[in-house]
mmCIF file of C-alpha atoms in Angstrom:
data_model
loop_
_atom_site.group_PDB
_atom_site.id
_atom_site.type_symbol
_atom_site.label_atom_id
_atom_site.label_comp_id
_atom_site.label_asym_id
_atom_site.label_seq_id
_atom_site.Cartn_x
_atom_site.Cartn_y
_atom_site.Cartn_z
ATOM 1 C CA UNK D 211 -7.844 22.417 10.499
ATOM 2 C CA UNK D 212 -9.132 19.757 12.201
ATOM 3 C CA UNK D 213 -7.707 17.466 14.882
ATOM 4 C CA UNK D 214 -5.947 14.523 13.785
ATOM 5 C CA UNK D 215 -4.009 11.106 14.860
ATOM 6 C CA UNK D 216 -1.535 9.027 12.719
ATOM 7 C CA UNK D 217 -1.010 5.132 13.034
ATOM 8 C CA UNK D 218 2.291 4.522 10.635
ATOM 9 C CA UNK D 219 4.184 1.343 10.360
ATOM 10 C CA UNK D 220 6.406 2.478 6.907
ATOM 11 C CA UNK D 221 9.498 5.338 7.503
ATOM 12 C CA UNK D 222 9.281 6.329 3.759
ATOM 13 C CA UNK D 223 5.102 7.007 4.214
ATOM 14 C CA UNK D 224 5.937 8.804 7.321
ATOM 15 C CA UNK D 225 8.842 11.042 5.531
ATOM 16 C CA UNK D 226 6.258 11.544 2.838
ATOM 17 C CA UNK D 227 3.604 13.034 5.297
ATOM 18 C CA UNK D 228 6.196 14.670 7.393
ATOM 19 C CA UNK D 229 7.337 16.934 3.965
ATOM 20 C CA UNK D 230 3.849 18.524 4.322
ATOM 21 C CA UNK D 231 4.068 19.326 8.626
ATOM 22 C CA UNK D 232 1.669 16.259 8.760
ATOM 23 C CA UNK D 233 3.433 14.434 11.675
ATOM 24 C CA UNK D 234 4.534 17.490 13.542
ATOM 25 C CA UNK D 235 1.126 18.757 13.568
ATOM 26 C CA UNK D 236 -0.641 15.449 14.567
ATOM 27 C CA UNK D 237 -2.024 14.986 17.388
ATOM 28 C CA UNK D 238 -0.620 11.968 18.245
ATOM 29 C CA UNK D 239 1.787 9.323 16.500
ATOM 30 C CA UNK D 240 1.361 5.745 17.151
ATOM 31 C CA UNK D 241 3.721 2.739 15.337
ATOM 32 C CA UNK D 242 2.874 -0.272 16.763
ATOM 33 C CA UNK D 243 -0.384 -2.143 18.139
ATOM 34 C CA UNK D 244 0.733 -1.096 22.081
ATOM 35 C CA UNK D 245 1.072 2.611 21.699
ATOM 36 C CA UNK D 246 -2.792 2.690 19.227
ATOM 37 C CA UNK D 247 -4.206 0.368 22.328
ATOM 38 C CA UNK D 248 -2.447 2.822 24.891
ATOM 39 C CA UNK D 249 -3.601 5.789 23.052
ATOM 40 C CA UNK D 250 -7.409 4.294 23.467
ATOM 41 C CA UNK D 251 -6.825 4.441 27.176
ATOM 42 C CA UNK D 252 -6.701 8.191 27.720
ATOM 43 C CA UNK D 253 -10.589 9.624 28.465
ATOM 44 C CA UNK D 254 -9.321 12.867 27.110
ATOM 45 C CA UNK D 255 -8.810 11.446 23.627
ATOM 46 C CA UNK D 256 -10.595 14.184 20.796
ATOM 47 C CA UNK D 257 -9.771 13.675 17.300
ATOM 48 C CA UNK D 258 -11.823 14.034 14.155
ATOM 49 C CA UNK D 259 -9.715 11.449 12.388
ATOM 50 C CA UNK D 260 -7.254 8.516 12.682
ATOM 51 C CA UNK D 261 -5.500 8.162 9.587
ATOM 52 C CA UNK D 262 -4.158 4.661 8.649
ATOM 53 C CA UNK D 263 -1.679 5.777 5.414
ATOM 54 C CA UNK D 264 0.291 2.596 5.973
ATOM 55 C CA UNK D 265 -0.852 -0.308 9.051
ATOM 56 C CA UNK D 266 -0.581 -4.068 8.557
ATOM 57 C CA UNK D 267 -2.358 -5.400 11.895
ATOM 58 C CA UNK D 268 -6.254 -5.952 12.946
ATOM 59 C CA UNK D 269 -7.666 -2.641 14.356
ATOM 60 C CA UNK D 270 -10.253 -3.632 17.192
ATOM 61 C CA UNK D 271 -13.930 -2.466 16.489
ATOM 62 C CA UNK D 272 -13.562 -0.708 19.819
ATOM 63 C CA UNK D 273 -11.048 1.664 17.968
ATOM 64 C CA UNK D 274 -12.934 2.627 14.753
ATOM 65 C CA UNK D 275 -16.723 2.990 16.371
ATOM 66 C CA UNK D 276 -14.963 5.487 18.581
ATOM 67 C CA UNK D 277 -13.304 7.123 16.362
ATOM 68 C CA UNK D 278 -13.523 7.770 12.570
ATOM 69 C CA UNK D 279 -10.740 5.669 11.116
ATOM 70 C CA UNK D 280 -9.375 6.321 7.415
ATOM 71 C CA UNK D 281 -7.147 3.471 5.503
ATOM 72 C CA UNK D 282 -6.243 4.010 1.940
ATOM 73 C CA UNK D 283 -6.056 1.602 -0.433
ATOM 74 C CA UNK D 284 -4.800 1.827 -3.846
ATOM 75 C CA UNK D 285 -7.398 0.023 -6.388
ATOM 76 C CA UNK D 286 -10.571 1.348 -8.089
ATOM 77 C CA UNK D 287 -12.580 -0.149 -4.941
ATOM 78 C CA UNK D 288 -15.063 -2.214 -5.077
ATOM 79 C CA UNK D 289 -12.313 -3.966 -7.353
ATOM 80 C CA UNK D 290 -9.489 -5.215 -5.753
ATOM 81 C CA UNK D 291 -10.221 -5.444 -1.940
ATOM 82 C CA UNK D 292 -7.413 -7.139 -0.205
ATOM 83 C CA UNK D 293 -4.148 -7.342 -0.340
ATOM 84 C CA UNK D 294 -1.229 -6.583 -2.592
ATOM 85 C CA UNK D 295 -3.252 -4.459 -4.636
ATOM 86 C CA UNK D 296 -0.318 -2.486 -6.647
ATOM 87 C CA UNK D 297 1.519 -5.647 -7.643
ATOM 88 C CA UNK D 298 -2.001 -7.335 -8.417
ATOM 89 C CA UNK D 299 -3.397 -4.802 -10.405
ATOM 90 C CA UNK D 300 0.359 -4.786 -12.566
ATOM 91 C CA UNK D 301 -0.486 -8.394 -12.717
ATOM 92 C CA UNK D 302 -3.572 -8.086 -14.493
ATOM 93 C CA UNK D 303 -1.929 -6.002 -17.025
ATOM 94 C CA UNK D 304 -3.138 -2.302 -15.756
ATOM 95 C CA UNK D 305 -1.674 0.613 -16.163
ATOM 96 C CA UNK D 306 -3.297 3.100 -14.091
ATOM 97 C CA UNK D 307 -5.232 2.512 -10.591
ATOM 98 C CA UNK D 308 -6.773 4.584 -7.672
ATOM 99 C CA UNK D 309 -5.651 5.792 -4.138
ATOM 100 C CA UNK D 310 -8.776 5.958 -2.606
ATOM 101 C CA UNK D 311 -9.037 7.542 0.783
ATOM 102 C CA UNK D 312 -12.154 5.217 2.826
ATOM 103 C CA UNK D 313 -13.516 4.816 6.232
ATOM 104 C CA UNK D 314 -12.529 1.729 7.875
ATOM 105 C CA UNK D 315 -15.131 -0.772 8.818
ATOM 106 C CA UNK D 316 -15.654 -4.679 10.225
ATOM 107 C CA UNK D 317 -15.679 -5.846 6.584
ATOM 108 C CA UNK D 318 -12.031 -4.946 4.773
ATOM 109 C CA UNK D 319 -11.715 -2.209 1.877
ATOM 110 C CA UNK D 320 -15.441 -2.250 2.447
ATOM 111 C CA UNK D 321 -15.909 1.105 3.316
ATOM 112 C CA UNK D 322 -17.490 4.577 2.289
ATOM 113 C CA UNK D 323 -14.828 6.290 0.340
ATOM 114 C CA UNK D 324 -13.963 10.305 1.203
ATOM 115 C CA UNK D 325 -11.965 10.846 -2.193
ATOM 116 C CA UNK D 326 -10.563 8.595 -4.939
ATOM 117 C CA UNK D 327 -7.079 9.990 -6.741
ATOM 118 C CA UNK D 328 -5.640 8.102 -9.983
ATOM 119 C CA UNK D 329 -2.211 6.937 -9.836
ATOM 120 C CA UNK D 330 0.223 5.542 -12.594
ATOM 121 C CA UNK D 331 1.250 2.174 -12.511
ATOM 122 C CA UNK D 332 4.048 2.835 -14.833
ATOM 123 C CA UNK D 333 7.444 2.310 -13.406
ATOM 124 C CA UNK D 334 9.044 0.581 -10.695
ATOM 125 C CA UNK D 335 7.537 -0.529 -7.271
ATOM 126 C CA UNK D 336 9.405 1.656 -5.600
ATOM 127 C CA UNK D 337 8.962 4.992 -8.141
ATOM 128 C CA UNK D 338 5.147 3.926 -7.858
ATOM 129 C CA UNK D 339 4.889 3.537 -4.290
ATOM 130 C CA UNK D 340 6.746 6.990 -3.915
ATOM 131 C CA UNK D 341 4.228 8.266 -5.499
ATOM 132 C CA UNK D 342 1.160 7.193 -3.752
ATOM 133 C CA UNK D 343 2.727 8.119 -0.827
ATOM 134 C CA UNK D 344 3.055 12.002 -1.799
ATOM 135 C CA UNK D 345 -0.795 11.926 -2.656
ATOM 136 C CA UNK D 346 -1.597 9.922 0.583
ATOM 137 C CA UNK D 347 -0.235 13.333 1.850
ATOM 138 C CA UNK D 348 -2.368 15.379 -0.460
ATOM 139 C CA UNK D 349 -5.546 13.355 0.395
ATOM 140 C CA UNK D 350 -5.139 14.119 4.121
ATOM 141 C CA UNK D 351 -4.593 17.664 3.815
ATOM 142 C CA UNK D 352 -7.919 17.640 2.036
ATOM 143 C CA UNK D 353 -9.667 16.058 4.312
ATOM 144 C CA UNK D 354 -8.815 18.209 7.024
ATOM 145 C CA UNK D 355 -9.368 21.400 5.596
ATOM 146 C CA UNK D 356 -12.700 20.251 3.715
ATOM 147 C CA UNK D 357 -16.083 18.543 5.184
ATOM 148 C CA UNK D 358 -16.411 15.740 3.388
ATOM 149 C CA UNK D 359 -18.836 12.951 3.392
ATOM 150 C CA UNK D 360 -17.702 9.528 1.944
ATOM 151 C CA UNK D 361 -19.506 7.657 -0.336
ATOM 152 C CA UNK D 362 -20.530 3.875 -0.401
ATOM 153 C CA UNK D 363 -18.597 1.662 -2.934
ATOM 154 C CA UNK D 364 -20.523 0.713 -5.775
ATOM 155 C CA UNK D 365 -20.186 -2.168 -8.200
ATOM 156 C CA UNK D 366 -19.046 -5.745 -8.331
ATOM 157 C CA UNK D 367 -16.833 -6.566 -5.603
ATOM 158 C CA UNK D 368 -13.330 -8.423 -7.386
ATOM 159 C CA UNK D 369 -11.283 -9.627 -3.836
ATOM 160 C CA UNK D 370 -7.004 -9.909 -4.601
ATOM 161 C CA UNK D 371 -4.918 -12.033 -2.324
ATOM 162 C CA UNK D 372 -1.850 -11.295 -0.573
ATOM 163 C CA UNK D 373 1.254 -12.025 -2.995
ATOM 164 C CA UNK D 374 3.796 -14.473 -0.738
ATOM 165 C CA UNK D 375 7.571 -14.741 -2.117
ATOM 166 C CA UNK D 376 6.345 -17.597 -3.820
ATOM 167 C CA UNK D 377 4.395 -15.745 -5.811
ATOM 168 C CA UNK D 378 7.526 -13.765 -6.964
ATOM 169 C CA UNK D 379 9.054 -16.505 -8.704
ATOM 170 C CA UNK D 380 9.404 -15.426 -12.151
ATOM 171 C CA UNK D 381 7.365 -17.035 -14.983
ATOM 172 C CA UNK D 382 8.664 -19.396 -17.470
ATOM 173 C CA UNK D 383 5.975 -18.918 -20.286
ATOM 174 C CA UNK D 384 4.593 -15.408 -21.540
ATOM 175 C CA UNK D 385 5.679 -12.030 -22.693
ATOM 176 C CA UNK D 386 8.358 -10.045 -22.514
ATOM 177 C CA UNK D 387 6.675 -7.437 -20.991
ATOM 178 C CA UNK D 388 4.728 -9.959 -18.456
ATOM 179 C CA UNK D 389 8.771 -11.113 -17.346
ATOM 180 C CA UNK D 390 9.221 -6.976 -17.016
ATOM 181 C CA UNK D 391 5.887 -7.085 -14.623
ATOM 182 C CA UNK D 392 7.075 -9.158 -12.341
ATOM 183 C CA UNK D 393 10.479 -7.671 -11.566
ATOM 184 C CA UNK D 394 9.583 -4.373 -11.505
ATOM 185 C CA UNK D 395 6.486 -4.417 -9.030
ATOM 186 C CA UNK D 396 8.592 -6.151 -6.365
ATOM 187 C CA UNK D 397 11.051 -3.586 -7.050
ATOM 188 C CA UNK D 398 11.006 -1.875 -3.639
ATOM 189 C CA UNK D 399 12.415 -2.237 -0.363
ATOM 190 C CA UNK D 400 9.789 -3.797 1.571
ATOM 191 C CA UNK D 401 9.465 -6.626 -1.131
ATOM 192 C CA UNK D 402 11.029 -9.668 -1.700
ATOM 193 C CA UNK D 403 12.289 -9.537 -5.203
ATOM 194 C CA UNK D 404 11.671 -11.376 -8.211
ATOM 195 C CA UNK D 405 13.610 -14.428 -8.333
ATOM 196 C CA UNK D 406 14.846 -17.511 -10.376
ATOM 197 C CA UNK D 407 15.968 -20.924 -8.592
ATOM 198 C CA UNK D 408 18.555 -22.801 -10.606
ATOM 199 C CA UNK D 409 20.082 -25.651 -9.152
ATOM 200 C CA UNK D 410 21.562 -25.148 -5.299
ATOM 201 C CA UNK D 411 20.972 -21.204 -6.539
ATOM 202 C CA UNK D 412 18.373 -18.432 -5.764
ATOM 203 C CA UNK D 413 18.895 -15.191 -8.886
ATOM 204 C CA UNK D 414 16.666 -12.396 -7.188
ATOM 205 C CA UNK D 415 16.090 -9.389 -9.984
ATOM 206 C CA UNK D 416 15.732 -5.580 -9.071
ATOM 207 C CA UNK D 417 16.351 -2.216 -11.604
ATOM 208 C CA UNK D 418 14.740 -3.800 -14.595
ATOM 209 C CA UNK D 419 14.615 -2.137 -18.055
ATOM 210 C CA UNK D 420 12.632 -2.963 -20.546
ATOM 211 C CA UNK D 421 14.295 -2.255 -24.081
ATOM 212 C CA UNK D 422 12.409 -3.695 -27.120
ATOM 213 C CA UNK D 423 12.210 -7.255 -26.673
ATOM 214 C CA UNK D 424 15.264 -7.848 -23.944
ATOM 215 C CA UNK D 425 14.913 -7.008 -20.444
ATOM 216 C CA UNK D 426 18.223 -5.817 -18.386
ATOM 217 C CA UNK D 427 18.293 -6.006 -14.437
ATOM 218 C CA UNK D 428 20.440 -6.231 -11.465
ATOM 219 C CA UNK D 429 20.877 -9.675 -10.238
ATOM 220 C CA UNK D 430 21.950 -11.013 -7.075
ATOM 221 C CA UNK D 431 23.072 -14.821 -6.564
ATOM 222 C CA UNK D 432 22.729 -16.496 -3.465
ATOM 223 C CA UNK D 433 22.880 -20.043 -2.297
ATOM 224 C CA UNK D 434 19.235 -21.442 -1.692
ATOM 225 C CA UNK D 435 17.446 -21.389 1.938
ATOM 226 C CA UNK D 436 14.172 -22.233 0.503
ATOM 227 C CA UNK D 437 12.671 -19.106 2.243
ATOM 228 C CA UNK D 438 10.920 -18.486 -1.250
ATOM 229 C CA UNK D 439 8.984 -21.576 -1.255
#
């Protein structure tokens, strides 16, 4: 197998990787931007890969020219570069996506991809992201016991932005289902949730269910701090 490092910011991604010896057996672990710059220090550095399953800060082109870094990103690159891709692709009303597994380069989500796994979109945010995370896993392994040679993206390039708690706000026009959308993809701890404002009040929605045309969920009430605007 070959050598290997892991940069990981999320405890649930690490769990997931950890259920298949893939943190024991690393090389080395790093969490935060100090310990990857401190780890680029050492002369005897030697891994094949630096796997990114889960990293929300600027990696240095110092890092990935010296060694070959791997992100993963879950859209059918070249759609969806950027950011928030799960709840963005739910927005646009799909039902399915790609992990794909891609070298990491000056231009973001612009990179050769190594391999490219389907995922459900069915569900919520949490149930999906659970997911991804187990196939993250898989993808690694795969890499590491397999030469493989990634392939550029082709296509039109669509570019998502980052979703804010603003965005979250539910909407007042549309579909039941589209009113089902929006709680459910927030639906996970590292999200703010869905929410409502009414009056001095913020209603933030988790555990939907979507039964015919009525929509049950978990509501909490809280007196607004206008941290959603």
């Amino acid at each position: 197998m070959k050598k290997y490092g892991l940069a990981i910011q999320n405890a649930l991604v690490e769990d997931a990787l950890e259920t298949k010896g893939l943190v024991s057996n690393a090389s080395f672990v790093v969490r935060t931007p100090d310990e990857l710059r401190a780890i680029f220090d050492d002369p005897k550095l030697n891994v094949d890969y630096l796997f990114f399953p889960h990293w929300s800060h600027i990696v240095t082109e110092k890092i990935y020219e010296q060694i070959e870094c791997v992100c993963f990103h879950s859209t059918p690159l070249p759609y969806g570069r950027g950011g928030s891709p799960v709840q963005n692709m739910i927005l646009r009303g799909f039902e399915q996506t790609e992990i794909c597994a891609l070298r990491m380069t000056k231009k973001l989500d612009a990179g050769p991809v190594y391999l490219r796994l389907s995922q459900s979109l069915n569900g919520p945010a949490h149930q999906i992201f659970s997911s991804i995370y187990k196939k993250i896993a898989g993808m690694m392994i795969e890499m590491l016991t397999h030469d493989l040679e990634p392939i550029e993206q082709q296509g039109s390039v669509t570019q998502f932005k980052r979703l804010s708690g603003a965005d979250n706000e539910l909407p007042t026009l549309g579909s039941i289902n589209s009113l089902y959308d929006h709680i459910r993809m927030t639906d996970a701890d590292a999200y703010p949730s869905a929410w409502l404002r009414y009056g001095d009040w913020v209603l933030e929605f988790r555990d939907a269910v979507l039964n015919g045309d009525r929509v049950s969920a978990t509501v909490n009430i809280r007196r607004s701090d206008g941290n959603h605007e």
